[in-house]
CSV table of C-alpha atoms and ligand atoms in Angstrom, one decimal:
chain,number,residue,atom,x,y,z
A,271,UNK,CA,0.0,0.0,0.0
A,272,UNK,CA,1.4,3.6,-1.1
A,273,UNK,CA,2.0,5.7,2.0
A,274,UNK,CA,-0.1,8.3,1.0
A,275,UNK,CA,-3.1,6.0,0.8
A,276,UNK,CA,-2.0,4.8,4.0
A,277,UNK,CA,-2.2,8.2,5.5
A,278,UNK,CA,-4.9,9.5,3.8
A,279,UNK,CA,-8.6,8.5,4.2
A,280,UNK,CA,-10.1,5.2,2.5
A,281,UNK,CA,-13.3,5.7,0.2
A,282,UNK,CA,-16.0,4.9,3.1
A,283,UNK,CA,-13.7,7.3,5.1
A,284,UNK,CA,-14.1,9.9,2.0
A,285,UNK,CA,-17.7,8.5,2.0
A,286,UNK,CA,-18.1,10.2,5.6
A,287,UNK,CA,-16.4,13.0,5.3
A,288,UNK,CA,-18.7,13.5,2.4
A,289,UNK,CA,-21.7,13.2,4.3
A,290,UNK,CA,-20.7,15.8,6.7
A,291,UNK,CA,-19.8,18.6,3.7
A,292,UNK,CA,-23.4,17.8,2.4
A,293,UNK,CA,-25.2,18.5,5.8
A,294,UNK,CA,-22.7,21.6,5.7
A,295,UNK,CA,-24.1,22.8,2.5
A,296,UNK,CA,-20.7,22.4,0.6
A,297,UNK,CA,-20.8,20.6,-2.7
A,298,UNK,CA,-18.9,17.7,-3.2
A,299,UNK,CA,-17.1,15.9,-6.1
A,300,UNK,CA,-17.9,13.0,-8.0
A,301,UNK,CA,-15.4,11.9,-9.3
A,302,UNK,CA,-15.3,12.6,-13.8
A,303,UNK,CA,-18.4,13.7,-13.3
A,304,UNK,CA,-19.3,17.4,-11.4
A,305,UNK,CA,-20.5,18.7,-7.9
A,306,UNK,CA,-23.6,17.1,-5.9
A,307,UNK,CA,-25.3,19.4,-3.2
A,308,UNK,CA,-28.3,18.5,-0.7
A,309,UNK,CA,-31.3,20.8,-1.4
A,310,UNK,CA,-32.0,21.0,2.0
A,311,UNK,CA,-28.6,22.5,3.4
A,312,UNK,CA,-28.0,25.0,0.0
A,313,UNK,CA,-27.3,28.8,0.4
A,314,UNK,CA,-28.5,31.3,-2.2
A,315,UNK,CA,-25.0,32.3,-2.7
A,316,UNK,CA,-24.0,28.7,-3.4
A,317,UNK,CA,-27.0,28.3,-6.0
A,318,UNK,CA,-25.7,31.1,-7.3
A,319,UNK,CA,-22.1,29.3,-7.7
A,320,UNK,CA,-23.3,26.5,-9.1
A,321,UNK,CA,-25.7,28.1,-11.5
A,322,UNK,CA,-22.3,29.8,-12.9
A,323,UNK,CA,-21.2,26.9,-14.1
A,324,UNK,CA,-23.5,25.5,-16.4
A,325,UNK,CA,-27.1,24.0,-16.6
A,326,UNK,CA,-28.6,22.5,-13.5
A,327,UNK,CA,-30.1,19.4,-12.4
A,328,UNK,CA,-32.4,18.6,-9.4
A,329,UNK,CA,-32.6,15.3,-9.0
A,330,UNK,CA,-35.5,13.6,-6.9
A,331,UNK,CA,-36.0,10.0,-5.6
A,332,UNK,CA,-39.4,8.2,-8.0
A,333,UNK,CA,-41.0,8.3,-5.1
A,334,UNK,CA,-41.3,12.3,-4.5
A,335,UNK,CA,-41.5,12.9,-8.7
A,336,UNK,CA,-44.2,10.6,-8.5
A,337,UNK,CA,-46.2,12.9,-6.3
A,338,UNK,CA,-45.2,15.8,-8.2
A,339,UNK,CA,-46.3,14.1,-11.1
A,340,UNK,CA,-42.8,14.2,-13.0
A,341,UNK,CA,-42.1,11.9,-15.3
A,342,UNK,CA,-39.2,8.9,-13.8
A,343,UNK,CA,-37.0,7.8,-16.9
A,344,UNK,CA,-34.3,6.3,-14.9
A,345,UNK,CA,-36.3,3.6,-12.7
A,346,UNK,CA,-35.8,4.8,-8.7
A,347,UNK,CA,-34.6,8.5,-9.5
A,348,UNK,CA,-35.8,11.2,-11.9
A,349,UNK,CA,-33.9,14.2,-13.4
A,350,UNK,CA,-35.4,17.5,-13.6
A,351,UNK,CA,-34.1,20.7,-15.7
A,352,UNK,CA,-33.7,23.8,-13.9
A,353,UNK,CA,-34.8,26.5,-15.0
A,354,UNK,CA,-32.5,29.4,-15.5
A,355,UNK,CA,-34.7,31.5,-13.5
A,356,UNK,CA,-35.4,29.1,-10.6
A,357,UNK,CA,-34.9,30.4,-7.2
A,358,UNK,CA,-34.1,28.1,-4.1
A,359,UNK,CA,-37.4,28.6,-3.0
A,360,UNK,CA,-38.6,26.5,-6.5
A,361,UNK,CA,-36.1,24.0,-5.3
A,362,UNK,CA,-37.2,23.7,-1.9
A,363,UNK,CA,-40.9,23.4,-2.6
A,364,UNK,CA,-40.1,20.4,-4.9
A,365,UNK,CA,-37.7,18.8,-2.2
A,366,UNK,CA,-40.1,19.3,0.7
A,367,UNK,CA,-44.0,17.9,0.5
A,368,UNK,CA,-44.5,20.1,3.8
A,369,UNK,CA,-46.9,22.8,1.3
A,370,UNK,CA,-47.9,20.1,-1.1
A,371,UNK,CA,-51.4,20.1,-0.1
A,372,UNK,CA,-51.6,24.2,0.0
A,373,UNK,CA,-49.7,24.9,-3.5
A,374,UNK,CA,-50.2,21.6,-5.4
A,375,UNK,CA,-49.1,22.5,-8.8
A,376,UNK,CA,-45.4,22.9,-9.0
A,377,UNK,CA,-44.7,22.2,-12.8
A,378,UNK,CA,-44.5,21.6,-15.5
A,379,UNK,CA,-41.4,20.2,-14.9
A,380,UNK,CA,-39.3,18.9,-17.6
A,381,UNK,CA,-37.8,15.4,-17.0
A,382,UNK,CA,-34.0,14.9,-18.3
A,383,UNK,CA,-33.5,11.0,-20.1
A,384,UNK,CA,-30.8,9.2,-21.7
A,385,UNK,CA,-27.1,9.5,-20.8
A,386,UNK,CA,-25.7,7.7,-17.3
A,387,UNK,CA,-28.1,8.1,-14.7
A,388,UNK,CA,-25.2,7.3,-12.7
A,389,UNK,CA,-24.0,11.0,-11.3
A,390,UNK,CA,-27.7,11.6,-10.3
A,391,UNK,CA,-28.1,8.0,-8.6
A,392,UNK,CA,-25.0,8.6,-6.3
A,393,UNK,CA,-25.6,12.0,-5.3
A,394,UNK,CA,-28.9,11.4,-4.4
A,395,UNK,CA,-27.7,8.1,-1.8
A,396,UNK,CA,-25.3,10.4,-0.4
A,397,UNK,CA,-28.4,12.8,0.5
A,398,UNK,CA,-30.2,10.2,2.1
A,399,UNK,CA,-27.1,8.6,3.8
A,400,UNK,CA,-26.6,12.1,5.4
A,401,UNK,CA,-30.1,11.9,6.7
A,402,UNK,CA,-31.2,14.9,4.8
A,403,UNK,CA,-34.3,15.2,2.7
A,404,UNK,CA,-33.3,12.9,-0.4
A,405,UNK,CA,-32.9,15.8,-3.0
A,406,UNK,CA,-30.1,16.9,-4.5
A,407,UNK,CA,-28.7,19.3,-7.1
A,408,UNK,CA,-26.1,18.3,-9.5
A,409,UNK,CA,-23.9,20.6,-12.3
A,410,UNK,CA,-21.3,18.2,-14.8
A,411,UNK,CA,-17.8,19.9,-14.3
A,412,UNK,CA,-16.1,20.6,-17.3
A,413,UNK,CA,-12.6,21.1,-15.9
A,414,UNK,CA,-11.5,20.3,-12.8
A,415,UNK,CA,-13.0,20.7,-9.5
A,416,UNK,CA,-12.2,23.3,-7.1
A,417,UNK,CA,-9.7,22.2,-4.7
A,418,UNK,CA,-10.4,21.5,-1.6
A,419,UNK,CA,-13.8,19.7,-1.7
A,420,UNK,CA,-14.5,16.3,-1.0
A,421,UNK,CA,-13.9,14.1,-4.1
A,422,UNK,CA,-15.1,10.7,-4.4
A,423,UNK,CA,-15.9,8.5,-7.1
A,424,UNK,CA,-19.8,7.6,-8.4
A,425,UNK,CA,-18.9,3.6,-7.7
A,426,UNK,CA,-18.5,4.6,-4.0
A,427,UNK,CA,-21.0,6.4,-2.9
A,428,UNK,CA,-23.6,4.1,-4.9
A,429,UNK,CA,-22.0,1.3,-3.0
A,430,UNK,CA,-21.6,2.7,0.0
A,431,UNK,CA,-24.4,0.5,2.0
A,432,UNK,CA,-22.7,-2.3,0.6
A,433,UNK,CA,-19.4,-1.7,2.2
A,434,UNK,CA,-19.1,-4.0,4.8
A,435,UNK,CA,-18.3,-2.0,7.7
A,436,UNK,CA,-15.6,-2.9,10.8
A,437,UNK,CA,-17.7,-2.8,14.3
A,438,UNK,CA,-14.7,-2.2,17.2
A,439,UNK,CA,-16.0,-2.1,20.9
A,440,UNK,CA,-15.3,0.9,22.1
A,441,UNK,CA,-16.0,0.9,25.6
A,442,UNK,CA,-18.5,-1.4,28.1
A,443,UNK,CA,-19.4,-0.9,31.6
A,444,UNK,CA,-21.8,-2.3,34.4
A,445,UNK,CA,-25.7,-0.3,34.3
A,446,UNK,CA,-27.5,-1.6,37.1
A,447,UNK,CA,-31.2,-1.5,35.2
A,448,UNK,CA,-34.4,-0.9,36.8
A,449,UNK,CA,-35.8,-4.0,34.8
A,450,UNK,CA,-32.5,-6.2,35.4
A,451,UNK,CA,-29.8,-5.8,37.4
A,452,UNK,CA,-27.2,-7.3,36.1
A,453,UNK,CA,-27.3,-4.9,32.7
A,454,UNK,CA,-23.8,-4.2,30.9
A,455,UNK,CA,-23.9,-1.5,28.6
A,456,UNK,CA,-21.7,-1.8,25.0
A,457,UNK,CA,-20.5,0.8,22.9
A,458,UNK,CA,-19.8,-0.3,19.2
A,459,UNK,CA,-18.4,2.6,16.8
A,460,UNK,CA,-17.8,1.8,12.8
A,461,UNK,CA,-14.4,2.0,11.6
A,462,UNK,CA,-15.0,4.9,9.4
A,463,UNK,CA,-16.3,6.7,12.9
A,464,UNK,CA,-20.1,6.8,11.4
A,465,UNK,CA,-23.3,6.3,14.2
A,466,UNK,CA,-22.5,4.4,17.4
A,467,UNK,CA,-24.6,1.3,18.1
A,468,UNK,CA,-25.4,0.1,21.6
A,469,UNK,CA,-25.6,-3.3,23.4
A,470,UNK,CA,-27.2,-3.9,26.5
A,471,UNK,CA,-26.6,-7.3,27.5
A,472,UNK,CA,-28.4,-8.8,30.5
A,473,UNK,CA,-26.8,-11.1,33.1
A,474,UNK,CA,-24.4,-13.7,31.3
A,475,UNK,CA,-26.2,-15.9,28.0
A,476,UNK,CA,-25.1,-18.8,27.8
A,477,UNK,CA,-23.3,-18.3,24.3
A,478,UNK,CA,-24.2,-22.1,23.4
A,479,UNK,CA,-27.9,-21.0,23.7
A,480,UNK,CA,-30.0,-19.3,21.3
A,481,UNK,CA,-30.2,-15.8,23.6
A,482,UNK,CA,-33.2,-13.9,24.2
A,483,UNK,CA,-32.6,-10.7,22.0
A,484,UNK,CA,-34.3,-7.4,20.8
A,485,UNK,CA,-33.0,-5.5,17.6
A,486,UNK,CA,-34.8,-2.0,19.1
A,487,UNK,CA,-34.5,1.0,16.4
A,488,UNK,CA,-34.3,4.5,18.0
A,489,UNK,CA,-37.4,6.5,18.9
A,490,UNK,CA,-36.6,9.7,20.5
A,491,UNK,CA,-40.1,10.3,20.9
A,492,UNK,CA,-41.5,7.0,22.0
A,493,UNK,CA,-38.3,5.7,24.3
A,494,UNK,CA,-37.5,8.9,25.9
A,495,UNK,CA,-40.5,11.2,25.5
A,496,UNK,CA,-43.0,8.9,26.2
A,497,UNK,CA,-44.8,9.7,22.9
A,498,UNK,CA,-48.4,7.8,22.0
A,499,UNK,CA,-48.0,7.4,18.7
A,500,UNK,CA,-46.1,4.8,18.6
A,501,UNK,CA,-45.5,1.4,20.7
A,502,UNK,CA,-41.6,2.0,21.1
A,503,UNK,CA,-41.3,3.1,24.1
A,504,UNK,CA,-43.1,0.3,26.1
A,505,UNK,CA,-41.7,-2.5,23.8
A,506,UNK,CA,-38.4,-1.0,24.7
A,507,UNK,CA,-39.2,-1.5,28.6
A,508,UNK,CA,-41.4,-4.8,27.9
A,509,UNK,CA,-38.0,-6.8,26.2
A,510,UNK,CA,-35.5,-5.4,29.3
A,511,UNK,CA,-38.3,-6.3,31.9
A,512,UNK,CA,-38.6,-10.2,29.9
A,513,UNK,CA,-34.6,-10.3,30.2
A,514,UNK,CA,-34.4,-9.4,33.5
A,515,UNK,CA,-36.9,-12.2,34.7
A,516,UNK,CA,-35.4,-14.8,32.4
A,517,UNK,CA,-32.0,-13.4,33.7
A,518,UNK,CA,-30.5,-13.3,30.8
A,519,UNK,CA,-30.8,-11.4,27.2
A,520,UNK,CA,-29.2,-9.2,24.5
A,521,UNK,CA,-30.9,-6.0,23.6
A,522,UNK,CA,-29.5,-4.0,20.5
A,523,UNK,CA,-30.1,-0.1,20.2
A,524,UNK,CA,-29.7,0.4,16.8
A,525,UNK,CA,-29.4,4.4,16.0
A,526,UNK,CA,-32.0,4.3,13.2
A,527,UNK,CA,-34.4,6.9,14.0
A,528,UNK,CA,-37.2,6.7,12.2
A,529,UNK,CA,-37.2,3.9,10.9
A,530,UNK,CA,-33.2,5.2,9.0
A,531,UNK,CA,-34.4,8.6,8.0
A,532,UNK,CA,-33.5,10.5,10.8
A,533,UNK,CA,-35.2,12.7,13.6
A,534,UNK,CA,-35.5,15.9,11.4
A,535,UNK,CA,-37.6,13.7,8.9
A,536,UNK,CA,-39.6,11.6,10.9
A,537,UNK,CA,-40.9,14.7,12.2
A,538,UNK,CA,-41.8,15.4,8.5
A,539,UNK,CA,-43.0,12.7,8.2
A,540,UNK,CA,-45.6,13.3,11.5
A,541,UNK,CA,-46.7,16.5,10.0
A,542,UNK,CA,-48.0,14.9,6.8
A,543,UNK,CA,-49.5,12.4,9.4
A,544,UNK,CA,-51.5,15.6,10.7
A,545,UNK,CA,-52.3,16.4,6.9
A,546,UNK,CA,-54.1,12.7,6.9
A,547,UNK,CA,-51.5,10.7,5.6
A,548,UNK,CA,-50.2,7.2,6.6
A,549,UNK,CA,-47.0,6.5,8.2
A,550,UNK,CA,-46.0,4.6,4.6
A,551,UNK,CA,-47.3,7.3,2.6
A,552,UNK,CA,-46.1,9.9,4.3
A,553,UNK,CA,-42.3,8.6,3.9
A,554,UNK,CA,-43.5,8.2,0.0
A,555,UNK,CA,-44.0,11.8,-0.3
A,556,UNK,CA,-41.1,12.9,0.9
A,557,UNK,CA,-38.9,10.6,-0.9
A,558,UNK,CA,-37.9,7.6,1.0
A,559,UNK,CA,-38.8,3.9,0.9
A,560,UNK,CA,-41.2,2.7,3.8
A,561,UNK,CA,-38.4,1.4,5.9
A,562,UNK,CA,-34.5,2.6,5.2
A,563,UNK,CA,-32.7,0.6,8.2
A,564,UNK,CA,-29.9,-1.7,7.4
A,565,UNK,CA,-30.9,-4.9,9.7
A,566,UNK,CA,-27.1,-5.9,8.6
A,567,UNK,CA,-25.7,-4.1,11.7
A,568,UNK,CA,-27.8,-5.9,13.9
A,569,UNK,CA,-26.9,-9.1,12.8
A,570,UNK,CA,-22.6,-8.2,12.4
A,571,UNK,CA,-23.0,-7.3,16.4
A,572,UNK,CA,-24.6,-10.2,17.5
A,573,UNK,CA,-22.0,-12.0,15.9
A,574,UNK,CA,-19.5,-9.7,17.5
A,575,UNK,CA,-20.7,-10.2,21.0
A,576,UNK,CA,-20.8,-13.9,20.1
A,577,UNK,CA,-24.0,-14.7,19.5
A,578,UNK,CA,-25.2,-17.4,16.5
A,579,UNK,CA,-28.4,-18.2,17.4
A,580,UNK,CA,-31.7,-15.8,19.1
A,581,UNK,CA,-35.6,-15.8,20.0
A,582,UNK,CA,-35.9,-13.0,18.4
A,583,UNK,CA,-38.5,-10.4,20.4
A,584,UNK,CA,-40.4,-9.0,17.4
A,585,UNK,CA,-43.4,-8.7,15.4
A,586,UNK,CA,-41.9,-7.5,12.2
A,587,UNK,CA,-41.1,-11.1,10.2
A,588,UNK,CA,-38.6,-8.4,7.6
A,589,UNK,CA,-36.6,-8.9,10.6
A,590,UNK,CA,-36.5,-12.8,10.9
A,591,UNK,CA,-35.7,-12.4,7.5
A,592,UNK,CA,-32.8,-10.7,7.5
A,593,UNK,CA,-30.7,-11.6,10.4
A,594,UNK,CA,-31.2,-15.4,8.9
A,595,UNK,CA,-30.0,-14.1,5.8
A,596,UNK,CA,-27.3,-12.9,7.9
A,597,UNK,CA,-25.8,-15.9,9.4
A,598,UNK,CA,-27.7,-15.6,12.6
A,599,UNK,CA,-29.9,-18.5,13.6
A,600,UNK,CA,-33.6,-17.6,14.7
A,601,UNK,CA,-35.2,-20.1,16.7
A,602,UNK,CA,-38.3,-18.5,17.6
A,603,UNK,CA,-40.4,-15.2,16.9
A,604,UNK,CA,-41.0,-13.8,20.7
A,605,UNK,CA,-44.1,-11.4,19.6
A,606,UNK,CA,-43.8,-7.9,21.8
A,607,UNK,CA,-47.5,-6.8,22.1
A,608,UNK,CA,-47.4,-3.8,24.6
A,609,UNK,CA,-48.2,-0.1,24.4
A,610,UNK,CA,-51.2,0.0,21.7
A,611,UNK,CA,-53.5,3.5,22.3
A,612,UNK,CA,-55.9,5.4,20.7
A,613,UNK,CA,-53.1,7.2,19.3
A,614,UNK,CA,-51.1,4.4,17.8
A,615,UNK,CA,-54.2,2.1,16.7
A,616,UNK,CA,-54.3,3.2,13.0
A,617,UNK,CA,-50.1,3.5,13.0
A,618,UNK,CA,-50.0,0.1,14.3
A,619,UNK,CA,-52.8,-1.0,11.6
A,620,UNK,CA,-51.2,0.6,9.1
A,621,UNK,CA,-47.6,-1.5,9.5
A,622,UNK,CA,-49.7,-5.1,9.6
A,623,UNK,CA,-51.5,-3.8,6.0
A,624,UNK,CA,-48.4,-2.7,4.5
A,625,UNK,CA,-45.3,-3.3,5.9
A,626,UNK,CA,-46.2,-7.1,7.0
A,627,UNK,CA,-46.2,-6.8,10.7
A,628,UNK,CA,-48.1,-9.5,12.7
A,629,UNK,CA,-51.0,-7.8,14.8
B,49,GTP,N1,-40.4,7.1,9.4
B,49,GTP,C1,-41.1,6.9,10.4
B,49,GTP,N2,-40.5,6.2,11.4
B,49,GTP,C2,-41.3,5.9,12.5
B,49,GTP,C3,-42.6,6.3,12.6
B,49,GTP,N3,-43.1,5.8,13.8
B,49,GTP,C4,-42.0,5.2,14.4
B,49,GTP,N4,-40.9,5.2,13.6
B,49,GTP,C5,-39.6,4.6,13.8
B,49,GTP,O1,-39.8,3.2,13.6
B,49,GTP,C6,-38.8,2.5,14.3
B,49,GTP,C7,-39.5,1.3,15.0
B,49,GTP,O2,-39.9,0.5,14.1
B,49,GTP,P1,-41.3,-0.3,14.1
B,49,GTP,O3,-41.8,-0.4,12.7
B,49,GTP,O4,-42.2,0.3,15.2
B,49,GTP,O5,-41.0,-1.7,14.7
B,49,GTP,P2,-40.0,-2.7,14.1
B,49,GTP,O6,-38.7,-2.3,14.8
B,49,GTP,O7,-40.0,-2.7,12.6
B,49,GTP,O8,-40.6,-4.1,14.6
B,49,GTP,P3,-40.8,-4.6,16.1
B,49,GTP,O9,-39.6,-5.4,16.3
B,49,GTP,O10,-42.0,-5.4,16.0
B,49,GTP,O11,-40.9,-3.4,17.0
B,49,GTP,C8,-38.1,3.5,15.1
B,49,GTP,O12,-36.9,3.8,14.5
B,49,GTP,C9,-39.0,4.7,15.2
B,49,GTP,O13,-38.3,5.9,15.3
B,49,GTP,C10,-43.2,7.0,11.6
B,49,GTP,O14,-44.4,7.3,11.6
B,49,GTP,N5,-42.4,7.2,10.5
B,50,ZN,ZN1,-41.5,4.9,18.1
C-alpha cells in the first residue's frame, strides 16, 4: 500500500467525510463527473455558484416525482431541468412535500432521459445517507474541481451501504437497570467513525444458547419522551423487563431513527400524518422507501458479542428475514405486544397492512 493512501482517508472514510460537507451545504465531487449538493442545506449564494457553471439538475427520488407528477426515466430517481430562473425557493418546494397540499401545482417540470443516470443515482444516496431530505442538485464539471472539496468516485457512494463495515467495541461498563440488574452497557463505533450502536446485554447468555434478544431501532419520541403514537417506548421496557426475569438477554439499540431517515424527517414525516396521511405514505412523499434501516448491523453485532443463534422479540417477520439471511440462527419469533393506544391504533394498523407486521 502507497504511503499516502496509508495516510490519507479510505473511500468509506471519503464517503463520511462527504456526508458531513453535504449537511454543511458544501458541494462535493464525484469523481469525472461534477458537484452534488443536498437541497435541503443550499445557500442562495452557493446556488448562485453552481448556476455559474452551467445548466442544472435537481434530482429527486421516483418516489417524491411521482407525487409531483414528473415523469421517472431512470427507474428509482428522476432528473429535472432547472430552469434558468429558478430560485431556491422553487427548489425547496419540490424537495419538501411540507406545502404540497396548499400549493399543489409545482410544474410543469421537464424530465432529463438518456445518458448515465449514474452521477444523479449517487448524489442522491449520499443525501439520504446524510439523513437529509433525499434531493439533490447536480452541475457536470467541465474542468477540474475546485480544490479543496471532498472528491469521491460515483462507484463509491452508490455502494456505500454495501461496504461491509468494521464494528470495534469501544468501551462497556456495568448499568444496574431498573428491569435487570445485572445490565452491561456496549459501545460499538464503525471504523469509518459513522453512528454508534449500543448493546445492552443482561446477566451472562449462555453463548451455546439461542439468547433472548431485541433488535430496538431508536425512537426519541416514543423511548424517551414517552410519545403515543407509537409502541416504542413500552416494547423497549417490555424486552428489558422479559430479560431481566429470564435473567439473561441481548438488547440491541440500533441508532435508526425513524425507521433510518432521521429525527429531522420523521418529524416530517408526523406532519404529513397531521395532513391525513399514513406512516407509509407519508415517507412516500417525501422521498424515502417505507423502511431505510440496514438490519445488517444488527446481525454483524450479534456475531461480534458472540452470538449465532436468538428468539428474536419482534413482530416484524422483515426482521427474521434478515438476520437469517445474515448468518444468525432464529429459533423463535417472541411477539412484543405492549403499548397499543388510541393514538397508535391506525399506525400500528397501518404497519400489519403494509409493511407485513403480525398484529
Ligand atoms: N419514518 C417513520 N418512522 C417511525 C414512525 N413511527 C415510528 N418510527 C420509527 O420506527 C422504528 C421502530 O420500528 P417499528 O416499525 O415500530 O417496529 P419494528 O422495529 O420494525 O418491529 P418490532 O420489532 O415489532 O418493533 C423506530 O426507529 C421509530 O423511530 C413513523 O411514523 N415514521
Ligand atoms: Zn417509536
Amino acid at each position: 500500500m502507497k504511503p499516502e493512501f496509508t495516510l490519507g482517508p479510505s473511500p468509506t472514510e471519503r464517503l463520511n467525510r462527504a456526508r458531513a460537507d453535504l449537511r454543511m451545504g458544501v458541494p462535493v465531487v464525484l469523481d469525472g463527473y461534477g458537484l452534488a449538493v443536498a437541497i435541503e442545506s443550499l445557500s442562495p449564494e452557493r446556488l448562485a455558484a453552481l448556476g455559474a457553471l452551467g445548466p442544472l439538475t435537481l434530482v429527486l427520488t421516483a418516489r417524491r416525482a411521482q407525487t409531483l407528477k414528473a415523469r421517472v426515466y431512470d427507474e428509482d430517481i428522476a432528473r429535472i431541468a432547472v430552469p434558468k430562473d429558478a430560485d431556491l425557493g422553487w427548489l425547496r418546494a419540490l424537495a419538501d412535500p411540507a406545502d404540497d397540499l396548499r400549493v399543489p401545482m409545482k410544474g410543469p417540470l421537464q424530465a432529463e432521459r438518456g445518458g448515465d443516470p449514474g452521477f444523479a443515482r449517487a448524489a442522491i444516496r449520499l443525501a439520504k445517507s446524510a439523513q437529509l431530505l433525499p434531493a439533490a442538485l447536480i452541475v457536470a464539471l467541465p474542468h477540474s474541481a475546485p480544490p479543496d472539496l471532498t472528491t469521491i468516485t460515483v462507484q463509491d457512494a452508490l455502494q456505500a451501504a454495501d461496504i461491509p463495515q468494521a464494528f470495534g467495541p469501544v468501551s462497556a461498563a456495568r448499568v444496574p437497570l431498573r428491569a435487570a440488574e445485572a445490565g452491561r452497557l456496549h459501545i460499538f463505533r464503525p471504523d469509518d467513525g459513522s453512528e454508534e450502536h449500543y448493546a445492552i446485554e443482561i446477566g451472562q447468555p449462555d453463548r451455546s444458547k439461542p439468547v433472548l434478544a431485541r433488535l430496538h431501532s431508536a425512537c426519541f419520541t416514543g423511548d424517551v419522551l414517552g410519545s403515543l403514537k407509537c409502541d416504542c417506548g413500552p416494547q423497549l421496557d417490555a424486552a428489558l423487563t422479559r430479560m431481566g426475569h429470564e435473567g439473561a438477554g441481548v438488547l440491541l439499540y440500533l441508532n435508526q431513527e425513524g425507521r433510518g431517515i432521521g429525527l429531522a424527517n420523521k418529524m416530517r414525516a408526523y406532519s404529513l400524518q397531521d395532513q391525513g396521511f399514513d406512516t407509509v405514505e407519508a415517507n412516500h412523499r417525501l422521498g424515502f422507501e417505507d423502511d431505510e434501516r440496514d438490519f445488517r448491523i444488527g446481525a454483524a453485532l450479534l456475531k461480534k458479542l458472540g452470538f449465532g443463534a436468538v428468539r428474536l422479540l419482534t413482530n416484524n417477520p422483515a426482521k427474521v428475514a434478515m438476520l437469517q439471511a445474515n448468518g444468525i440462527d432464529v429459533t423463535e419469533r417472541v411477539p412484543l405486544k405492549v403499548g397499543m393506544s388510541r393514538h397508535n391504533a391506525g399506525y400500528l394498523a397501518t404497519k400489519a397492512a403494509k409493511s407485513g407486521h403480525i398484529l
